[in-house]
CSV table of C-alpha atoms in Angstrom, one decimal:
chain,number,residue,atom,x,y,z
Y,1,UNK,CA,12.8,103.1,-30.1
Y,2,UNK,CA,14.1,106.7,-30.2
Y,3,UNK,CA,13.8,108.1,-33.7
Y,4,UNK,CA,13.7,111.8,-34.5
Y,5,UNK,CA,11.1,113.3,-36.9
Y,6,UNK,CA,11.4,117.0,-36.9
Y,7,UNK,CA,10.9,118.2,-33.4
Y,8,UNK,CA,9.0,114.9,-32.5
Y,9,UNK,CA,10.8,112.0,-30.9
Y,10,UNK,CA,9.5,108.4,-31.3
Y,11,UNK,CA,9.6,106.9,-27.8
Y,12,UNK,CA,7.9,103.6,-28.3
Y,13,UNK,CA,4.6,101.9,-29.0
Y,14,UNK,CA,1.3,102.4,-27.2
Y,15,UNK,CA,1.5,98.6,-26.7
Y,16,UNK,CA,4.5,99.2,-24.4
Y,17,UNK,CA,2.3,100.9,-21.8
Y,18,UNK,CA,-0.4,99.1,-20.0
Y,19,UNK,CA,-3.8,100.7,-19.9
Y,20,UNK,CA,-4.0,103.0,-16.8
Y,21,UNK,CA,-0.3,102.8,-16.5
Y,22,UNK,CA,2.9,104.7,-17.4
Y,23,UNK,CA,6.5,104.2,-18.7
Y,24,UNK,CA,9.4,106.7,-18.3
Y,25,UNK,CA,11.7,108.0,-21.0
Y,26,UNK,CA,14.7,110.2,-20.3
Y,27,UNK,CA,15.1,113.8,-21.7
Y,28,UNK,CA,18.6,114.6,-20.5
Y,29,UNK,CA,18.5,114.5,-16.7
Y,30,UNK,CA,14.7,114.7,-16.7
Y,31,UNK,CA,12.4,111.7,-16.5
Y,32,UNK,CA,9.2,112.1,-18.6
Y,33,UNK,CA,6.3,109.8,-17.7
Y,34,UNK,CA,4.2,108.7,-20.6
Y,35,UNK,CA,0.7,107.7,-19.5
Y,36,UNK,CA,-2.0,105.6,-21.2
Y,37,UNK,CA,-5.6,105.9,-20.1
Y,38,UNK,CA,-8.2,103.2,-20.0
Y,39,UNK,CA,-9.5,104.5,-23.4
Y,40,UNK,CA,-6.0,104.6,-25.0
Y,41,UNK,CA,-5.4,108.3,-24.8
Y,42,UNK,CA,-1.7,109.2,-24.3
Y,43,UNK,CA,-0.2,112.0,-22.2
Y,44,UNK,CA,3.3,113.0,-21.0
Y,45,UNK,CA,4.3,114.8,-17.9
Y,46,UNK,CA,7.6,115.4,-16.1
Y,47,UNK,CA,7.8,112.4,-13.7
Y,48,UNK,CA,7.8,114.7,-10.7
Y,49,UNK,CA,4.8,115.7,-8.6
Y,50,UNK,CA,4.7,119.5,-8.0
Y,51,UNK,CA,4.1,118.9,-4.3
Y,52,UNK,CA,7.2,117.0,-3.1
Y,53,UNK,CA,8.6,115.5,-6.2
Y,54,UNK,CA,6.9,112.1,-6.0
Y,55,UNK,CA,7.2,109.8,-9.0
Y,56,UNK,CA,3.9,110.3,-10.9
Y,57,UNK,CA,4.7,107.3,-13.2
Y,58,UNK,CA,4.0,105.1,-10.1
Y,59,UNK,CA,0.7,106.7,-9.4
Y,60,UNK,CA,-2.8,105.6,-10.2
Y,61,UNK,CA,-4.2,106.8,-13.6
Y,62,UNK,CA,-7.9,107.6,-13.5
Y,63,UNK,CA,-10.4,110.0,-15.1
Y,64,UNK,CA,-7.8,111.9,-17.1
Y,65,UNK,CA,-5.6,112.4,-14.0
Y,66,UNK,CA,-2.9,110.6,-12.1
Y,67,UNK,CA,-2.8,110.4,-8.3
Y,68,UNK,CA,0.7,110.8,-6.8
Y,69,UNK,CA,1.7,107.7,-4.8
Y,70,UNK,CA,3.3,109.8,-2.0
Y,71,UNK,CA,0.7,112.2,-0.8
Y,72,UNK,CA,-2.4,111.6,-3.0
Y,73,UNK,CA,-2.2,114.8,-5.0
Y,74,UNK,CA,-4.3,114.5,-8.1
Y,75,UNK,CA,-2.6,115.9,-11.3
Y,76,UNK,CA,-4.3,116.5,-14.6
Y,77,UNK,CA,-2.7,114.5,-17.4
Y,78,UNK,CA,-3.7,117.1,-20.0
Y,79,UNK,CA,-2.3,120.2,-18.3
Y,80,UNK,CA,0.0,118.9,-15.5
Y,81,UNK,CA,-2.0,121.1,-13.0
Y,82,UNK,CA,-2.9,120.0,-9.5
Y,83,UNK,CA,-6.6,119.5,-9.0
Y,84,UNK,CA,-9.0,120.5,-6.2
Y,85,UNK,CA,-7.6,122.7,-3.5
Y,86,UNK,CA,-4.0,121.8,-4.2
Y,87,UNK,CA,-1.8,124.3,-6.2
Y,88,UNK,CA,1.1,123.8,-8.6
Y,89,UNK,CA,1.9,122.1,-11.9
Y,90,UNK,CA,4.4,119.8,-13.5
Y,91,UNK,CA,5.5,120.4,-17.1
Y,92,UNK,CA,3.3,118.7,-19.8
Y,93,UNK,CA,4.7,117.6,-23.1
Y,94,UNK,CA,2.8,117.5,-26.5
Y,95,UNK,CA,2.1,113.9,-27.6
Y,96,UNK,CA,1.2,112.5,-31.0
Y,97,UNK,CA,0.1,108.9,-31.8
Y,98,UNK,CA,0.6,107.6,-35.3
Y,99,UNK,CA,0.3,104.0,-36.3
Y,100,UNK,CA,0.5,103.0,-32.6
Y,101,UNK,CA,3.9,104.8,-32.3
Y,102,UNK,CA,4.1,107.4,-29.6
Y,103,UNK,CA,5.9,110.7,-30.5
Y,104,UNK,CA,6.8,113.4,-27.9
Y,105,UNK,CA,7.8,117.0,-28.4
Y,106,UNK,CA,10.3,117.1,-25.5
Y,107,UNK,CA,10.1,120.8,-25.1
Y,108,UNK,CA,7.9,121.2,-22.0
Y,109,UNK,CA,4.8,123.4,-22.1
Y,110,UNK,CA,6.1,125.9,-19.6
Y,111,UNK,CA,2.8,127.7,-19.5
Y,112,UNK,CA,1.5,124.8,-17.4
Y,113,UNK,CA,4.4,124.7,-15.0
């Protein structure tokens, strides 16, 4: 699914993403990882760790964060910012859930990057 509604783009159903998992959608050349937490909250980040570009969509989702599968950096799903002593951020995208359909505003929040 890829319907436009104003600035929001429908990218699929919450049911397409397993709990504590992710799926990717493309925004031009950029992959955007759409995450679902254990309590069904939805977040979207560029699918690129700020450390070495690892695929965040393949990481472990936990406690409102994702752990990069390459070097174990922990990234906030809400802000895209690295946690703990690590520094850096990946762009975060606004998400809206309506009738189990996930909508993204594919303009990254550059304040977090």
